[in-house]
mmCIF file of C-alpha atoms and ligand atoms in Angstrom:
data_model
loop_
_atom_site.group_PDB
_atom_site.id
_atom_site.type_symbol
_atom_site.label_atom_id
_atom_site.label_comp_id
_atom_site.label_asym_id
_atom_site.label_seq_id
_atom_site.Cartn_x
_atom_site.Cartn_y
_atom_site.Cartn_z
ATOM 1 C CA UNK Y 1198 0.709 39.858 33.535
ATOM 2 C CA UNK Y 1199 -2.182 42.213 32.973
ATOM 3 C CA UNK Y 1200 -2.592 43.558 29.461
ATOM 4 C CA UNK Y 1201 -2.478 47.174 30.619
ATOM 5 C CA UNK Y 1202 0.918 47.132 32.341
ATOM 6 C CA UNK Y 1203 4.130 47.580 30.374
ATOM 7 C CA UNK Y 1204 6.166 44.375 30.003
ATOM 8 C CA UNK Y 1205 8.852 44.061 32.685
ATOM 9 C CA UNK Y 1206 12.336 44.981 31.571
ATOM 10 C CA UNK Y 1207 13.882 41.792 32.935
ATOM 11 C CA UNK Y 1208 13.066 38.651 34.831
ATOM 12 C CA UNK Y 1209 14.290 40.240 38.071
ATOM 13 C CA UNK Y 1210 12.178 43.366 37.556
ATOM 14 C CA UNK Y 1211 9.135 41.256 36.696
ATOM 15 C CA UNK Y 1212 9.494 39.215 39.880
ATOM 16 C CA UNK Y 1213 9.782 42.437 41.904
ATOM 17 C CA UNK Y 1214 6.861 44.174 40.147
ATOM 18 C CA UNK Y 1215 4.585 41.239 40.902
ATOM 19 C CA UNK Y 1216 5.561 41.158 44.582
ATOM 20 C CA UNK Y 1217 7.175 37.748 44.204
ATOM 21 C CA UNK Y 1218 10.574 38.899 45.461
ATOM 22 C CA UNK Y 1219 11.578 41.905 47.574
ATOM 23 C CA UNK Y 1220 14.907 43.705 46.992
ATOM 24 C CA UNK Y 1221 16.993 44.241 50.140
ATOM 25 C CA UNK Y 1222 19.878 46.309 48.753
ATOM 26 C CA UNK Y 1223 22.285 43.380 48.378
ATOM 27 C CA UNK Y 1224 22.546 41.249 45.245
ATOM 28 C CA UNK Y 1225 21.451 37.642 45.654
ATOM 29 C CA UNK Y 1226 19.700 38.130 49.005
ATOM 30 C CA UNK Y 1227 16.149 39.256 48.124
ATOM 31 C CA UNK Y 1228 13.090 38.577 50.280
ATOM 32 C CA UNK Y 1229 10.329 36.220 49.148
ATOM 33 C CA UNK Y 1230 6.637 37.189 48.958
ATOM 34 C CA UNK Y 1231 3.672 34.996 49.954
ATOM 35 C CA UNK Y 1232 2.922 33.666 46.448
ATOM 36 C CA UNK Y 1233 6.579 32.798 45.854
ATOM 37 C CA UNK Y 1234 6.628 30.918 49.170
ATOM 38 C CA UNK Y 1235 3.388 29.110 48.398
ATOM 39 C CA UNK Y 1236 4.771 27.756 45.110
ATOM 40 C CA UNK Y 1237 8.022 26.755 46.855
ATOM 41 C CA UNK Y 1238 6.129 24.901 49.596
ATOM 42 C CA UNK Y 1239 3.921 23.121 47.062
ATOM 43 C CA UNK Y 1240 6.910 21.996 45.007
ATOM 44 C CA UNK Y 1241 8.614 20.745 48.167
ATOM 45 C CA UNK Y 1242 5.420 18.811 49.019
ATOM 46 C CA UNK Y 1243 5.554 17.172 45.565
ATOM 47 C CA UNK Y 1244 9.071 15.962 46.396
ATOM 48 C CA UNK Y 1245 7.658 14.540 49.654
ATOM 49 C CA UNK Y 1246 5.005 12.763 47.655
ATOM 50 C CA UNK Y 1247 7.297 11.086 45.100
ATOM 51 C CA UNK Y 1248 9.726 9.958 47.826
ATOM 52 C CA UNK Y 1249 7.153 8.917 50.448
ATOM 53 C CA UNK Y 1250 7.819 5.168 50.178
ATOM 54 C CA UNK Y 1251 11.621 5.503 50.238
ATOM 55 C CA UNK Y 1252 11.799 5.695 54.037
ATOM 56 C CA UNK Y 1253 14.202 8.660 54.187
ATOM 57 C CA UNK Y 1254 14.778 10.160 57.657
ATOM 58 C CA UNK Y 1255 13.812 13.855 57.593
ATOM 59 C CA UNK Y 1256 15.927 16.498 59.320
ATOM 60 C CA UNK Y 1257 16.510 20.250 59.205
ATOM 61 C CA UNK Y 1258 19.777 21.957 60.096
ATOM 62 C CA UNK Y 1259 20.324 25.664 60.823
ATOM 63 C CA UNK Y 1260 22.024 27.968 58.264
ATOM 64 C CA UNK Y 1261 25.324 27.681 60.184
ATOM 65 C CA UNK Y 1262 27.587 24.647 60.606
ATOM 66 C CA UNK Y 1263 30.696 23.914 62.629
ATOM 67 C CA UNK Y 1264 33.810 25.516 61.134
ATOM 68 C CA UNK Y 1265 35.564 22.178 61.821
ATOM 69 C CA UNK Y 1266 33.475 20.497 59.108
ATOM 70 C CA UNK Y 1267 34.706 22.732 56.332
ATOM 71 C CA UNK Y 1268 38.268 22.552 57.689
ATOM 72 C CA UNK Y 1269 38.106 18.763 57.645
ATOM 73 C CA UNK Y 1270 36.751 18.725 54.070
ATOM 74 C CA UNK Y 1271 39.469 21.129 52.813
ATOM 75 C CA UNK Y 1272 36.676 23.407 51.610
ATOM 76 C CA UNK Y 1273 38.990 26.430 51.724
ATOM 77 C CA UNK Y 1274 41.320 24.789 49.168
ATOM 78 C CA UNK Y 1275 38.519 24.171 46.699
ATOM 79 C CA UNK Y 1276 35.994 26.985 47.249
ATOM 80 C CA UNK Y 1277 37.556 29.868 49.252
ATOM 81 C CA UNK Y 1278 35.720 32.339 46.989
ATOM 82 C CA UNK Y 1279 32.294 31.019 48.048
ATOM 83 C CA UNK Y 1280 32.900 30.836 51.810
ATOM 84 C CA UNK Y 1281 30.959 32.843 54.374
ATOM 85 C CA UNK Y 1282 32.748 32.589 57.741
ATOM 86 C CA UNK Y 1283 30.857 34.087 60.691
ATOM 87 C CA UNK Y 1284 32.875 36.629 62.680
ATOM 88 C CA UNK Y 1285 32.035 38.460 65.883
ATOM 89 C CA UNK Y 1286 33.542 40.802 68.475
ATOM 90 C CA UNK Y 1287 35.442 39.181 71.334
ATOM 91 C CA UNK Y 1288 36.883 42.336 72.976
ATOM 92 C CA UNK Y 1289 35.913 44.583 75.880
ATOM 93 C CA UNK Y 1290 33.719 47.674 76.047
ATOM 94 C CA UNK Y 1291 36.586 50.096 75.517
ATOM 95 C CA UNK Y 1292 37.652 48.400 72.307
ATOM 96 C CA UNK Y 1293 34.086 48.352 70.997
ATOM 97 C CA UNK Y 1294 34.202 52.143 70.593
ATOM 98 C CA UNK Y 1295 36.251 51.494 67.486
ATOM 99 C CA UNK Y 1296 33.168 50.357 65.589
ATOM 100 C CA UNK Y 1297 31.218 53.617 65.716
ATOM 101 C CA UNK Y 1298 34.344 55.658 64.951
ATOM 102 C CA UNK Y 1299 35.329 53.535 61.973
ATOM 103 C CA UNK Y 1300 31.779 53.221 60.634
ATOM 104 C CA UNK Y 1301 31.129 56.960 60.981
ATOM 105 C CA UNK Y 1302 34.364 57.617 59.073
ATOM 106 C CA UNK Y 1303 33.390 55.120 56.372
ATOM 107 C CA UNK Y 1304 36.416 52.967 57.197
ATOM 108 C CA UNK Y 1305 36.628 49.154 57.140
ATOM 109 C CA UNK Y 1306 35.954 47.516 60.535
ATOM 110 C CA UNK Y 1307 36.362 43.818 59.735
ATOM 111 C CA UNK Y 1308 39.769 43.641 61.432
ATOM 112 C CA UNK Y 1309 38.083 44.348 64.812
ATOM 113 C CA UNK Y 1310 36.275 40.998 64.493
ATOM 114 C CA UNK Y 1311 37.493 37.455 64.953
ATOM 115 C CA UNK Y 1312 36.250 34.137 63.605
ATOM 116 C CA UNK Y 1313 33.592 32.246 65.545
ATOM 117 C CA UNK Y 1314 33.205 28.458 65.589
ATOM 118 C CA UNK Y 1315 30.592 28.570 62.815
ATOM 119 C CA UNK Y 1316 30.463 29.222 59.076
ATOM 120 C CA UNK Y 1317 27.392 29.705 56.888
ATOM 121 C CA UNK Y 1318 26.548 26.269 55.508
ATOM 122 C CA UNK Y 1319 27.933 26.058 51.943
ATOM 123 C CA UNK Y 1320 26.296 22.740 50.889
ATOM 124 C CA UNK Y 1321 22.949 21.328 51.979
ATOM 125 C CA UNK Y 1322 24.350 17.899 52.840
ATOM 126 C CA UNK Y 1323 27.479 18.885 54.835
ATOM 127 C CA UNK Y 1324 25.915 19.060 58.323
ATOM 128 C CA UNK Y 1325 24.644 15.472 58.276
ATOM 129 C CA UNK Y 1326 27.842 13.511 57.527
ATOM 130 C CA UNK Y 1327 29.354 13.668 61.046
ATOM 131 C CA UNK Y 1328 26.170 12.009 62.349
ATOM 132 C CA UNK Y 1329 26.958 8.894 60.257
ATOM 133 C CA UNK Y 1330 30.344 8.175 61.887
ATOM 134 C CA UNK Y 1331 30.519 4.459 62.674
ATOM 135 C CA UNK Y 1332 29.432 1.260 60.951
ATOM 136 C CA UNK Y 1333 26.698 1.607 58.328
ATOM 137 C CA UNK Y 1334 23.917 -1.038 58.393
ATOM 138 C CA UNK Y 1335 23.636 -3.400 55.386
ATOM 139 C CA UNK Y 1336 20.739 -1.376 54.020
ATOM 140 C CA UNK Y 1337 22.789 1.852 54.242
ATOM 141 C CA UNK Y 1338 21.460 5.246 55.345
ATOM 142 C CA UNK Y 1339 18.980 7.559 53.642
ATOM 143 C CA UNK Y 1340 18.174 11.056 54.910
ATOM 144 C CA UNK Y 1341 16.387 14.060 53.476
ATOM 145 C CA UNK Y 1342 16.858 17.674 54.528
ATOM 146 C CA UNK Y 1343 15.482 21.165 53.965
ATOM 147 C CA UNK Y 1344 18.450 23.478 54.522
ATOM 148 C CA UNK Y 1345 19.551 27.058 53.815
ATOM 149 C CA UNK Y 1346 22.811 27.292 51.856
ATOM 150 C CA UNK Y 1347 25.198 30.259 51.525
ATOM 151 C CA UNK Y 1348 27.514 30.960 48.580
ATOM 152 C CA UNK Y 1349 29.344 34.247 48.184
ATOM 153 C CA UNK Y 1350 28.501 34.925 44.562
ATOM 154 C CA UNK Y 1351 26.523 38.187 44.406
ATOM 155 C CA UNK Y 1352 24.908 38.663 40.993
ATOM 156 C CA UNK Y 1353 22.121 40.744 39.444
ATOM 157 C CA UNK Y 1354 20.614 37.513 38.072
ATOM 158 C CA UNK Y 1355 17.730 36.346 40.278
ATOM 159 C CA UNK Y 1356 18.787 32.699 39.857
ATOM 160 C CA UNK Y 1357 22.262 33.298 41.314
ATOM 161 C CA UNK Y 1358 21.675 33.830 45.020
ATOM 162 C CA UNK Y 1359 23.939 34.176 48.031
ATOM 163 C CA UNK Y 1360 21.399 32.479 50.260
ATOM 164 C CA UNK Y 1361 18.837 29.892 49.168
ATOM 165 C CA UNK Y 1362 17.081 26.663 50.174
ATOM 166 C CA UNK Y 1363 17.821 23.170 48.960
ATOM 167 C CA UNK Y 1364 15.700 20.055 49.374
ATOM 168 C CA UNK Y 1365 18.418 17.475 49.714
ATOM 169 C CA UNK Y 1366 18.655 13.685 49.914
ATOM 170 C CA UNK Y 1367 21.770 11.790 51.009
ATOM 171 C CA UNK Y 1368 22.406 8.059 50.544
ATOM 172 C CA UNK Y 1369 25.194 6.163 52.316
ATOM 173 C CA UNK Y 1370 26.181 2.594 51.464
ATOM 174 C CA UNK Y 1371 28.161 0.537 48.965
ATOM 175 C CA UNK Y 1372 29.156 2.062 45.609
ATOM 176 C CA UNK Y 1373 26.463 -0.008 43.852
ATOM 177 C CA UNK Y 1374 23.761 1.086 46.325
ATOM 178 C CA UNK Y 1375 24.509 4.787 46.058
ATOM 179 C CA UNK Y 1376 25.073 4.953 42.274
ATOM 180 C CA UNK Y 1377 21.881 3.041 41.519
ATOM 181 C CA UNK Y 1378 19.993 5.388 43.853
ATOM 182 C CA UNK Y 1379 21.484 8.512 42.275
ATOM 183 C CA UNK Y 1380 20.626 7.343 38.750
ATOM 184 C CA UNK Y 1381 17.058 6.506 39.814
ATOM 185 C CA UNK Y 1382 16.663 10.036 41.212
ATOM 186 C CA UNK Y 1383 18.112 11.674 38.108
ATOM 187 C CA UNK Y 1384 15.254 10.145 36.133
ATOM 188 C CA UNK Y 1385 12.728 11.015 38.844
ATOM 189 C CA UNK Y 1386 13.893 14.637 38.944
ATOM 190 C CA UNK Y 1387 13.643 15.003 35.170
ATOM 191 C CA UNK Y 1388 10.167 13.487 35.105
ATOM 192 C CA UNK Y 1389 8.971 15.692 37.966
ATOM 193 C CA UNK Y 1390 10.186 18.936 36.382
ATOM 194 C CA UNK Y 1391 8.887 18.002 32.933
ATOM 195 C CA UNK Y 1392 5.490 17.221 34.470
ATOM 196 C CA UNK Y 1393 5.393 20.881 35.584
ATOM 197 C CA UNK Y 1394 5.822 22.094 32.003
ATOM 198 C CA UNK Y 1395 9.535 22.888 32.382
ATOM 199 C CA UNK Y 1396 11.857 22.197 29.458
ATOM 200 C CA UNK Y 1397 14.238 20.144 31.648
ATOM 201 C CA UNK Y 1398 17.267 18.230 30.350
ATOM 202 C CA UNK Y 1399 20.125 16.471 32.163
ATOM 203 C CA UNK Y 1400 23.848 16.855 31.568
ATOM 204 C CA UNK Y 1401 27.202 15.912 33.089
ATOM 205 C CA UNK Y 1402 28.510 18.773 35.258
ATOM 206 C CA UNK Y 1403 31.361 19.833 37.531
ATOM 207 C CA UNK Y 1404 31.701 21.998 40.646
ATOM 208 C CA UNK Y 1405 33.198 25.542 40.479
ATOM 209 C CA UNK Y 1406 36.555 24.536 42.021
ATOM 210 C CA UNK Y 1407 38.904 27.489 42.621
ATOM 211 C CA UNK Y 1408 42.024 28.338 40.625
ATOM 212 C CA UNK Y 1409 44.210 26.385 38.224
ATOM 213 C CA UNK Y 1410 44.285 23.183 40.303
ATOM 214 C CA UNK Y 1411 40.501 23.490 40.467
ATOM 215 C CA UNK Y 1412 40.237 23.275 36.674
ATOM 216 C CA UNK Y 1413 41.948 19.879 36.798
ATOM 217 C CA UNK Y 1414 39.629 18.685 39.577
ATOM 218 C CA UNK Y 1415 36.588 19.833 37.620
ATOM 219 C CA UNK Y 1416 37.794 18.037 34.465
ATOM 220 C CA UNK Y 1417 38.346 14.800 36.392
ATOM 221 C CA UNK Y 1418 34.918 15.088 38.027
ATOM 222 C CA UNK Y 1419 33.271 15.482 34.626
ATOM 223 C CA UNK Y 1420 35.330 12.708 33.055
ATOM 224 C CA UNK Y 1421 34.275 10.243 35.790
ATOM 225 C CA UNK Y 1422 30.632 11.412 35.477
ATOM 226 C CA UNK Y 1423 30.433 12.012 39.230
ATOM 227 C CA UNK Y 1424 28.041 14.956 38.900
ATOM 228 C CA UNK Y 1425 24.895 15.406 36.833
ATOM 229 C CA UNK Y 1426 22.589 18.391 36.724
ATOM 230 C CA UNK Y 1427 19.082 18.998 35.492
ATOM 231 C CA UNK Y 1428 18.943 22.260 33.564
ATOM 232 C CA UNK Y 1429 16.028 24.493 32.635
ATOM 233 C CA UNK Y 1430 16.052 27.647 30.459
ATOM 234 C CA UNK Y 1431 15.448 30.613 32.804
ATOM 235 C CA UNK Y 1432 17.572 33.656 31.958
ATOM 236 C CA UNK Y 1433 17.093 35.244 28.543
ATOM 237 C CA UNK Y 1434 20.060 34.845 26.230
ATOM 238 C CA UNK Y 1435 21.867 32.618 28.738
ATOM 239 C CA UNK Y 1436 22.519 28.899 28.697
ATOM 240 C CA UNK Y 1437 20.019 26.875 30.780
ATOM 241 C CA UNK Y 1438 20.271 27.079 34.580
ATOM 242 C CA UNK Y 1439 20.962 24.081 36.834
ATOM 243 C CA UNK Y 1440 17.987 23.505 39.126
ATOM 244 C CA UNK Y 1441 19.037 20.162 40.649
ATOM 245 C CA UNK Y 1442 22.287 18.310 41.013
ATOM 246 C CA UNK Y 1443 23.065 14.632 41.545
ATOM 247 C CA UNK Y 1444 26.465 13.873 43.033
ATOM 248 C CA UNK Y 1445 28.450 10.693 43.604
ATOM 249 C CA UNK Y 1446 31.199 11.470 46.163
ATOM 250 C CA UNK Y 1447 32.803 8.008 46.150
ATOM 251 C CA UNK Y 1448 34.517 7.524 49.563
ATOM 252 C CA UNK Y 1449 35.261 11.226 50.161
ATOM 253 C CA UNK Y 1450 32.876 11.760 53.092
ATOM 254 C CA UNK Y 1451 33.168 8.150 54.296
ATOM 255 C CA UNK Y 1452 36.927 8.569 54.733
ATOM 256 C CA UNK Y 1453 36.682 12.084 56.226
ATOM 257 C CA UNK Y 1454 34.132 11.143 58.896
ATOM 258 C CA UNK Y 1455 35.031 7.468 59.568
ATOM 259 C CA UNK Y 1456 31.815 6.147 58.085
ATOM 260 C CA UNK Y 1457 32.516 2.463 57.369
ATOM 261 C CA UNK Y 1458 30.753 -0.483 55.754
ATOM 262 C CA UNK Y 1459 30.424 -3.784 57.698
ATOM 263 C CA UNK Y 1460 33.453 -4.958 55.633
ATOM 264 C CA UNK Y 1461 35.564 -2.181 57.194
ATOM 265 C CA UNK Y 1462 35.876 -0.240 53.914
ATOM 266 C CA UNK Y 1463 34.966 3.477 53.956
ATOM 267 C CA UNK Y 1464 31.335 3.897 52.912
ATOM 268 C CA UNK Y 1465 30.390 5.618 49.655
ATOM 269 C CA UNK Y 1466 27.916 8.477 49.546
ATOM 270 C CA UNK Y 1467 25.785 10.292 46.998
ATOM 271 C CA UNK Y 1468 23.490 13.286 47.338
ATOM 272 C CA UNK Y 1469 20.974 15.153 45.293
ATOM 273 C CA UNK Y 1470 19.508 18.576 45.793
ATOM 274 C CA UNK Y 1471 16.615 20.536 44.335
ATOM 275 C CA UNK Y 1472 17.439 24.267 44.233
ATOM 276 C CA UNK Y 1473 14.012 25.360 45.413
ATOM 277 C CA UNK Y 1474 14.159 29.071 44.577
ATOM 278 C CA UNK Y 1475 15.568 28.343 41.117
ATOM 279 C CA UNK Y 1476 12.735 25.917 40.385
ATOM 280 C CA UNK Y 1477 10.147 28.463 41.546
ATOM 281 C CA UNK Y 1478 11.728 31.198 39.390
ATOM 282 C CA UNK Y 1479 11.807 28.804 36.415
ATOM 283 C CA UNK Y 1480 8.076 28.193 36.888
ATOM 284 C CA UNK Y 1481 7.346 31.948 36.900
ATOM 285 C CA UNK Y 1482 9.586 32.467 33.874
ATOM 286 C CA UNK Y 1483 7.942 29.617 31.934
ATOM 287 C CA UNK Y 1484 4.287 30.117 32.865
ATOM 288 C CA UNK Y 1485 4.089 33.831 33.741
ATOM 289 C CA UNK Y 1486 4.082 35.838 36.961
ATOM 290 C CA UNK Y 1487 0.482 35.014 37.974
ATOM 291 C CA UNK Y 1488 -0.078 31.374 39.024
ATOM 292 C CA UNK Y 1489 -3.836 31.857 38.485
ATOM 293 C CA UNK Y 1490 -3.027 31.902 34.749
ATOM 294 C CA UNK Y 1491 -0.730 28.880 34.699
ATOM 295 C CA UNK Y 1492 -1.776 25.819 32.649
ATOM 296 C CA UNK Y 1493 -4.455 23.795 34.445
ATOM 297 C CA UNK Y 1494 -2.325 20.647 34.601
ATOM 298 C CA UNK Y 1495 0.500 22.518 36.344
ATOM 299 C CA UNK Y 1496 -1.896 24.192 38.796
ATOM 300 C CA UNK Y 1497 -3.492 20.853 39.621
ATOM 301 C CA UNK Y 1498 -0.155 19.135 40.107
ATOM 302 C CA UNK Y 1499 0.960 21.870 42.521
ATOM 303 C CA UNK Y 1500 -2.436 22.063 44.212
ATOM 304 C CA UNK Y 1501 -2.778 25.769 43.389
HETATM 305 ZN ZN1 ZN A 251 24.913 17.463 48.690
#
């Protein structure tokens, strides 16, 4: 921040004023400027570096996935409030006149659309599981992905986005293989974020399951310590924000997609994801809006 300019009124305004993010008229869907993208790419490269010797297979999936995947995983029972189903027009030319009439009159037009075969991907790891169907080798599977994720939770807070990128890793194998791997990464994630000057801590967490039944699922998830998060203070006056999560799914995906161990048992899986935009925003919040003024050690680490 230059000494002459008035201090920004909020984190969001500061990010906008410094050209780091670009409002688009919808909450949680801002554009990203060049400096924001540079920091994101450099952080992602650091993740490459610390995982280089792990031998993970890299893949990238588009922002949409097959609707069948979320139907199979009962996603609409647990997270209907976060879903983004893609709809389109299947009718003829005559029927299409309805759009301009309705839109000109300010009337809803969603009922003229029908569901397509795709939904916006709600979790970075979902698209990869169907590719594991079959018998898992003794050493298991390990993949890493760079995927866009959609969650319908518009918010004025810059850290709560509808659309964002996650650097994800997924491990498939025996319970011992996947839990040991997840715990190793929890430590790695903490160390990485702390090395960038972030005040990162880990905690047991749960997913935002929907409704009353969801509260019970969340309590059981926390009680079994299936999910951990790394949290960093970002938003003023708010509790720290989760910037990565580490999840042990037990046999949930193995059973759903017929992924089996050589013994014939369903395979276990675990995943972890770095919320890339949240980490970048945490860096700007912690060190200021101009990376040229960040601490030397942080600049060196990120190659800035
Ligand atoms: Zn995941």
